[in-house]
Short mmCIF file of C-alpha atoms and ligand atoms in Angstrom, two decimals:
data_model
loop_
_atom_site.label_atom_id
_atom_site.label_comp_id
_atom_site.label_asym_id
_atom_site.label_seq_id
_atom_site.Cartn_x
_atom_site.Cartn_y
_atom_site.Cartn_z
CA MET A 533 135.43 136.38 71.16
CA GLU A 534 132.55 138.65 70.54
CA THR A 535 130.40 139.11 67.46
CA TYR A 536 128.79 142.38 66.46
CA LYS A 537 126.12 142.69 63.84
CA PHE A 538 125.50 146.02 62.12
CA LYS A 539 123.21 146.95 59.28
CA LEU A 540 124.63 148.86 56.37
CA TYR A 541 122.80 151.98 55.24
CA GLN A 542 121.04 151.57 51.91
CA HIS A 543 123.12 153.27 49.27
CA LYS A 544 123.75 153.02 45.55
CA LYS A 545 127.32 152.11 46.40
CA ASN A 546 126.13 148.88 47.98
CA LYS A 547 125.80 147.37 44.54
CA HIS A 548 129.56 146.88 44.63
CA LEU A 549 129.19 144.69 47.68
CA HIS A 550 126.40 142.74 46.03
CA ARG A 551 128.64 142.20 43.03
CA SER A 552 131.46 141.12 45.34
CA ILE A 553 129.20 138.59 47.02
CA ASN A 554 128.12 137.28 43.63
CA ALA A 555 131.73 137.10 42.50
CA ALA A 556 132.62 135.23 45.69
CA GLY A 557 129.85 132.76 44.84
CA ASN A 558 131.32 132.42 41.38
CA ILE A 559 134.75 131.67 42.81
CA TYR A 560 133.22 129.24 45.26
CA ASN A 561 131.53 127.30 42.47
CA HIS A 562 134.71 127.33 40.42
CA CYS A 563 136.62 125.84 43.38
CA ILE A 564 133.99 123.13 43.78
CA ALA A 565 134.25 122.30 40.07
CA LEU A 566 138.05 122.09 40.36
CA HIS A 567 137.77 119.78 43.35
CA LYS A 568 135.38 117.51 41.50
CA ARG A 569 137.45 117.45 38.34
CA TYR A 570 140.68 116.84 40.24
CA TYR A 571 139.11 113.96 42.09
CA SER A 572 137.73 112.31 38.94
CA MET A 573 141.14 112.61 37.23
CA PHE A 574 143.48 111.59 40.04
CA GLY A 575 141.22 109.95 42.59
CA LYS A 576 142.65 112.27 45.24
CA HIS A 577 141.61 115.28 47.29
CA LEU A 578 142.85 118.56 45.86
CA ASN A 579 145.28 120.11 48.30
CA LYS A 580 144.15 123.43 49.78
CA ASN A 581 147.41 125.28 49.07
CA ARG A 582 147.52 124.14 45.46
CA LEU A 583 143.96 125.25 44.99
CA MET A 584 144.68 128.68 46.50
CA LYS A 585 147.71 129.14 44.29
CA HIS A 586 145.77 128.16 41.20
CA ILE A 587 142.85 130.46 42.01
CA ALA A 588 145.21 133.35 42.76
CA LYS A 589 146.75 132.90 39.34
CA LEU A 590 143.37 132.86 37.58
CA ARG A 591 142.25 135.87 39.58
CA ARG A 592 145.08 138.01 38.21
CA LYS A 593 143.51 137.78 34.77
CA ASN A 594 139.90 137.98 35.88
CA GLU A 595 138.54 141.43 36.69
CA TYR A 596 135.27 140.11 37.99
CA TRP A 597 137.05 137.94 40.53
CA GLN A 598 139.18 140.87 41.61
CA LEU A 599 136.03 142.32 43.17
CA VAL A 600 136.74 139.82 45.92
CA GLY A 601 139.80 140.62 48.03
CA SER A 602 142.58 138.04 48.10
CA GLN A 603 141.85 137.40 51.78
CA ALA A 604 138.26 136.56 51.05
CA VAL A 605 139.35 134.24 48.24
CA GLN A 606 141.59 132.36 50.67
CA ASP A 607 138.71 132.13 53.09
CA ILE A 608 136.55 130.49 50.42
CA ALA A 609 139.22 127.87 49.64
CA GLN A 610 139.75 127.18 53.35
CA ARG A 611 136.06 126.88 53.99
CA ILE A 612 135.59 124.36 51.20
CA ASP A 613 138.56 122.41 52.48
CA ARG A 614 137.08 122.28 55.98
CA ALA A 615 133.80 121.05 54.53
CA TYR A 616 135.63 118.28 52.66
CA GLN A 617 137.59 117.25 55.75
CA LEU A 618 134.33 117.03 57.65
CA PHE A 619 132.90 114.92 54.85
CA PHE A 620 135.91 112.53 54.83
CA LYS A 621 135.65 112.11 58.57
CA HIS A 622 131.90 111.74 58.95
CA HIS A 623 130.49 110.61 55.60
CA LYS A 624 129.27 107.41 57.24
CA LYS A 625 127.11 109.54 59.50
CA GLY A 626 125.52 111.15 56.48
CA VAL A 627 127.65 114.31 56.11
CA ARG A 628 127.55 115.41 52.45
CA PRO A 629 130.45 116.91 50.52
CA PRO A 630 130.20 120.64 49.69
CA ASN A 631 128.37 121.28 46.46
CA PHE A 632 127.56 124.01 43.93
CA ARG A 633 125.43 126.88 45.13
CA LYS A 634 123.09 129.08 43.19
CA ARG A 635 123.97 132.74 43.13
CA ILE A 636 120.91 133.66 45.14
CA LYS A 637 121.90 131.17 47.83
CA TYR A 638 125.38 132.62 48.13
CA LYS A 639 125.25 135.13 50.91
CA SER A 640 128.56 136.42 52.16
CA PHE A 641 132.28 136.93 52.00
CA THR A 642 134.74 137.20 54.85
CA LEU A 643 137.81 139.38 55.31
CA LYS A 644 140.50 138.56 57.84
CA GLN A 645 143.44 140.84 58.59
CA ALA A 646 143.29 142.99 55.47
CA GLY A 647 140.97 144.50 52.91
CA TYR A 648 139.00 146.70 55.29
CA LYS A 649 139.42 149.58 57.67
CA PHE A 650 137.12 151.04 60.31
CA LEU A 651 136.97 154.82 60.12
CA ASP A 652 135.42 157.44 62.38
CA ASN A 653 131.72 158.17 62.22
CA ASN A 654 130.42 154.65 61.67
CA GLN A 655 132.23 154.31 58.36
CA LEU A 656 133.88 151.20 57.04
CA LYS A 657 136.27 151.11 54.14
CA ILE A 658 136.18 147.96 52.05
CA GLY A 659 138.57 147.88 49.13
CA ASN A 660 138.66 151.50 48.02
CA LYS A 661 135.04 152.36 48.86
CA ILE A 662 133.56 153.72 52.05
CA TYR A 663 130.29 152.39 53.44
CA ARG A 664 128.24 153.60 56.36
CA TYR A 665 126.66 151.31 58.89
CA TRP A 666 124.17 151.69 61.72
CA LYS A 667 126.48 151.61 64.72
CA SER A 668 124.30 150.24 67.49
CA ARG A 669 127.20 149.78 69.91
CA GLU A 670 130.93 150.36 70.27
CA ILE A 671 133.28 147.69 68.97
CA GLN A 672 135.56 146.44 71.72
CA GLY A 673 138.74 144.45 71.28
CA LYS A 674 140.88 143.69 68.26
CA VAL A 675 138.94 142.91 65.08
CA LYS A 676 139.61 139.36 63.86
CA THR A 677 137.25 139.07 60.90
CA VAL A 678 134.70 141.15 59.01
CA THR A 679 131.95 139.37 57.11
CA ILE A 680 129.60 141.05 54.65
CA LYS A 681 126.32 139.21 54.59
CA ARG A 682 123.19 139.54 52.47
CA ASN A 683 119.84 138.45 53.88
CA PRO A 684 116.96 137.07 51.80
CA LEU A 685 115.54 140.60 51.48
CA GLY A 686 118.74 141.77 49.81
CA GLU A 687 119.75 143.90 52.80
CA LEU A 688 123.41 143.99 53.76
CA PHE A 689 124.90 143.48 57.20
CA ILE A 690 128.41 143.41 58.56
CA PHE A 691 129.44 140.87 61.18
CA VAL A 692 132.50 141.87 63.14
CA VAL A 693 134.28 139.30 65.30
CA THR A 694 136.73 140.60 67.90
CA ASP A 695 138.95 138.96 70.49
CA HIS A 696 137.21 140.84 73.28
CA VAL A 697 136.27 138.83 76.35
CA ASP A 698 133.91 140.59 78.65
CA TYR A 699 133.82 139.08 82.09
CA GLN A 700 130.97 140.65 83.95
CA ILE A 701 131.26 141.01 87.65
CA THR A 702 128.16 139.51 89.13
CA SER A 703 127.80 138.75 92.75
CA MET A 704 127.44 135.12 93.68
CA THR A 705 124.11 134.30 95.22
CA GLY A 706 124.95 130.90 96.68
CA LYS A 707 121.76 129.61 95.08
CA SER A 708 121.26 126.65 92.78
CA ALA A 709 118.19 125.55 90.88
CA GLY A 710 116.98 122.78 88.60
CA PHE A 711 114.82 123.58 85.57
CA ASP A 712 112.39 121.60 83.48
CA PHE A 713 111.30 122.75 80.01
CA GLY A 714 107.65 122.72 79.06
CA LEU A 715 105.24 124.10 76.52
CA LYS A 716 102.96 126.30 78.57
CA THR A 717 105.38 126.95 81.36
CA PHE A 718 108.61 127.55 79.54
CA LEU A 719 110.69 126.70 82.59
CA THR A 720 109.54 125.10 85.80
CA CYS A 721 112.00 125.98 88.52
CA SER A 722 112.79 123.78 91.53
CA ASP A 723 112.16 126.67 93.92
CA GLY A 724 108.78 127.54 92.43
CA ASN A 725 109.83 130.64 90.46
CA ASP A 726 108.39 129.36 87.19
CA ILE A 727 108.83 131.17 83.89
CA ASP A 728 105.73 131.24 81.69
CA SER A 729 105.98 131.15 77.92
CA PRO A 730 105.26 134.67 76.73
CA LEU A 731 102.03 135.13 74.86
CA PHE A 732 103.78 136.69 71.88
CA LEU A 733 105.43 133.38 71.09
CA LYS A 734 102.07 131.82 70.47
CA GLN A 735 100.74 134.83 68.59
CA SER A 736 103.80 135.06 66.39
CA LEU A 737 103.50 131.40 65.50
CA LYS A 738 100.02 132.07 64.25
CA ARG A 739 101.26 134.97 62.16
CA LEU A 740 104.04 132.82 60.72
CA LYS A 741 101.58 130.13 59.78
CA LEU A 742 99.39 132.64 57.95
CA ALA A 743 102.30 134.17 56.09
CA SER A 744 103.66 130.83 54.95
CA ARG A 745 100.25 129.65 53.84
CA ASP A 746 99.82 132.86 51.89
CA PHE A 747 103.20 132.28 50.24
CA SER A 748 102.56 128.67 49.29
CA ARG A 749 99.24 129.53 47.67
CA LYS A 750 100.73 132.03 45.24
CA GLN A 751 101.53 131.00 41.72
CA LYS A 752 105.15 130.08 41.11
CA ARG A 753 107.37 132.81 39.61
CA SER A 754 104.63 135.45 39.96
CA ASN A 755 105.14 138.94 41.36
CA SER A 756 102.69 138.36 44.14
CA ARG A 757 104.61 135.28 45.16
CA GLU A 758 107.80 137.32 45.46
CA LYS A 759 105.88 139.82 47.59
CA ALA A 760 104.57 137.03 49.79
CA ARG A 761 108.05 135.57 50.11
CA LYS A 762 109.41 138.89 51.31
CA ASN A 763 106.58 139.19 53.78
CA LEU A 764 107.26 135.71 55.10
CA VAL A 765 110.95 136.49 55.53
CA ARG A 766 110.05 139.67 57.42
CA VAL A 767 107.61 137.95 59.75
CA HIS A 768 110.18 135.23 60.35
CA GLU A 769 112.84 137.76 61.17
CA LYS A 770 110.55 139.63 63.54
CA VAL A 771 109.62 136.45 65.39
CA THR A 772 113.25 135.37 65.70
CA ASN A 773 114.35 138.77 66.93
CA ARG A 774 111.65 139.06 69.51
CA ARG A 775 112.19 135.57 70.78
CA SER A 776 115.94 135.97 71.00
CA ASP A 777 115.42 139.28 72.84
CA TRP A 778 113.33 137.49 75.39
CA PHE A 779 115.89 134.67 75.66
CA TRP A 780 118.70 137.12 76.39
CA LYS A 781 116.71 138.87 79.08
CA LEU A 782 115.72 135.58 80.68
CA ALA A 783 119.31 134.32 80.56
CA HIS A 784 120.44 137.42 82.46
CA GLN A 785 117.62 137.13 84.95
CA LEU A 786 118.42 133.49 85.72
CA THR A 787 122.18 133.94 85.94
CA ASP A 788 121.66 136.89 88.27
CA GLY A 789 119.48 134.73 90.49
CA TYR A 790 121.47 131.50 90.61
CA ASP A 791 125.11 130.33 90.58
CA TYR A 792 124.40 126.77 89.44
CA LEU A 793 121.69 126.01 86.91
CA TYR A 794 120.78 122.43 86.09
CA PHE A 795 118.89 121.10 83.09
CA GLU A 796 118.15 117.78 81.51
CA THR A 797 120.05 117.00 78.33
CA LEU A 798 117.54 117.78 75.62
CA ASN A 799 116.16 114.96 73.58
CA LEU A 800 114.42 116.93 70.88
CA LYS A 801 113.28 113.95 68.84
CA GLY A 802 111.74 112.34 71.88
CA MET A 803 110.00 115.57 72.82
CA GLN A 804 108.58 115.89 69.32
CA ARG A 805 107.23 112.39 69.55
CA LEU A 806 105.66 113.04 72.92
CA TRP A 807 104.04 116.31 72.04
CA GLY A 808 103.35 115.50 68.42
CA ARG A 809 104.27 118.90 67.05
CA LYS A 810 107.29 120.85 66.11
CA ILE A 811 108.73 121.90 69.41
CA GLY A 812 111.58 123.50 67.51
CA ASP A 813 109.25 126.48 67.61
CA LEU A 814 110.07 126.98 71.23
CA ALA A 815 113.74 126.73 70.51
CA PHE A 816 114.90 125.29 73.81
CA SER A 817 118.31 124.59 72.41
CA GLU A 818 118.69 128.14 71.17
CA PHE A 819 117.86 129.36 74.64
CA LEU A 820 120.41 127.03 76.25
CA LYS A 821 123.12 128.30 73.91
CA ILE A 822 122.40 131.86 74.98
CA LEU A 823 122.20 130.89 78.63
CA GLU A 824 125.55 129.09 78.50
CA PHE A 825 127.12 132.10 76.86
CA VAL A 826 125.81 134.53 79.48
CA ALA A 827 126.65 132.16 82.32
CA GLN A 828 130.21 131.82 81.17
CA LYS A 829 130.63 135.56 81.13
CA LYS A 830 129.35 135.84 84.67
CA GLY A 831 131.21 132.84 86.04
CA LYS A 832 128.04 130.86 86.60
CA ILE A 833 127.60 127.16 85.83
CA VAL A 834 125.07 125.56 83.51
CA SER A 835 125.17 121.79 83.89
CA TYR A 836 123.18 118.90 82.47
CA ILE A 837 121.99 115.65 83.94
CA ASP A 838 121.60 112.45 81.96
CA ARG A 839 118.35 112.37 80.08
CA TRP A 840 117.72 108.74 81.03
CA TYR A 841 117.22 109.72 84.64
CA PRO A 842 113.45 109.44 85.37
CA SER A 843 113.09 112.98 86.73
CA SER A 844 109.28 113.06 86.52
CA LYS A 845 108.63 109.62 87.99
CA THR A 846 110.98 109.79 90.96
CA CYS A 847 109.66 111.09 94.28
CA SER A 848 111.86 114.02 95.21
CA SER A 849 111.43 113.45 98.93
CA CYS A 850 111.94 109.68 99.29
CA ASP A 851 113.40 108.51 95.94
CA TYR A 852 110.57 106.10 95.27
CA VAL A 853 110.26 105.54 91.47
CA LEU A 854 106.83 105.13 89.91
CA ASP A 855 106.39 102.41 87.29
CA GLU A 856 104.50 104.71 85.06
CA LEU A 857 103.35 108.31 84.86
CA SER A 858 101.38 109.36 81.82
CA LEU A 859 101.84 112.81 80.32
CA ALA A 860 98.29 113.72 81.22
CA GLU A 861 98.89 113.31 84.94
CA ARG A 862 99.93 116.70 86.22
CA TYR A 863 99.81 115.78 89.92
CA TRP A 864 100.59 112.60 91.79
CA ALA A 865 100.96 111.33 95.34
CA CYS A 866 103.87 109.16 96.34
CA PRO A 867 102.69 105.67 97.38
CA SER A 868 105.67 105.33 99.69
CA CYS A 869 105.80 108.59 101.64
CA SER A 870 102.42 109.99 100.51
CA CYS A 871 104.05 113.26 99.50
CA LYS A 872 101.99 115.21 96.93
CA HIS A 873 103.81 116.36 93.80
CA GLY A 874 103.19 118.73 90.93
CA ARG A 875 104.67 116.84 88.02
CA ASP A 876 106.99 119.53 86.63
CA THR A 877 108.09 121.00 89.95
CA ASN A 878 108.96 117.53 91.21
CA ALA A 879 111.00 116.97 88.04
CA ALA A 880 112.80 120.30 88.48
CA VAL A 881 113.65 119.45 92.10
CA ASN A 882 115.04 116.09 90.99
CA ILE A 883 117.09 117.73 88.25
CA LEU A 884 118.60 119.98 90.92
CA ARG A 885 119.28 117.07 93.30
CA VAL A 886 120.92 114.88 90.68
CA GLY A 887 122.76 117.78 89.08
CA ALA A 888 124.20 119.03 92.35
CA SER A 889 125.37 115.54 93.31
CA THR A 890 127.06 114.79 90.00
CA LEU A 891 128.65 118.15 89.22
CA ARG A 892 132.17 117.53 88.03
CA VAL A 893 135.10 118.91 90.00
CA GLY A 894 136.34 120.81 86.96
CA ASP A 895 133.14 122.83 86.90
CA VAL A 896 133.53 123.83 90.51
CA SER A 897 137.10 124.99 90.11
CA GLN A 898 136.02 127.02 87.09
CA LEU A 899 133.43 128.72 89.23
CA SER A 900 135.72 129.42 92.15
CA ALA A 901 138.33 130.78 89.74
CA ALA A 902 135.71 133.12 88.38
CA ILE A 903 134.72 134.19 91.89
CA SER A 904 138.24 134.93 92.99
CA ALA A 905 139.13 136.73 89.72
ZN1 ZN B 2115 107.98 109.63 98.31
#
């Protein structure tokens, strides 16, 4: 599966899509109300098919609702049902049931097999209207779904999901490496090829901070507050785009260089405690998602070692384990074999050693299948 994101050209016609999104939100809220009412009357979950039938009937008499294609209406009912199932299964873990959403918070509608058609010259027909989008790349594979999405700036995007699987032929290098995440050095690599955190990450954080402070200082419901909100959204978007750009490039660089890549399972809460600030800013987990995606395409393996393994405190040459190693200590000498260690590099080497020794057989066969394919 592959997802494409395209921006729609600004056009007066787009107001129809905005209205469709609003109407979809209206249907969504109506479905939620029906669910709630049904439950309070019968003490039971409203069946998905009954709900769809009922909504379809109402829709026949409701012109506003007809702005949303029947496919998209089904999608709404299915989505709510999935959210309820999740709630029934995991409510003890704090999962909340789906609830009403304000119009401004309602952002999209999704079309499956019908209700749209891709035409030549970056044109897309939705319902009986034709919209133009900024076609940044060719769509490959069979289209599974088309989602129209509105961002907080009121701009419209289409998300196209296809069944295309793109296996990239990359030569195997025979190399493996362990990696340790950090703040200043984004990744310390077991073979010494460390990846520094780019300066722009730090700079953009500063800019974000300024923009959000500016926003919070403005008077509620004022024009200047709306302006500041838009600015904040823009800065946010820019930061996210730039960072994700960098992540994609890095993911390609690493998967070109190594066949097996080992990491520690992330313990974000623990890291936050240790470093006493929001490390979500550095988005390690976002990077790992991208890396796994790229690795899979290239037939490379990303594997994780247990986070309870003391990767920093264990001597990578003799396995001696220190009782304690404070965060401030960047270098240490092993009391057993007197080997000198840089803290992070030693950890990365250990991650590689443990990872390579515990790699599951299934992972290896996946790799060799990819090599022979
Ligand atoms: Zn040692």
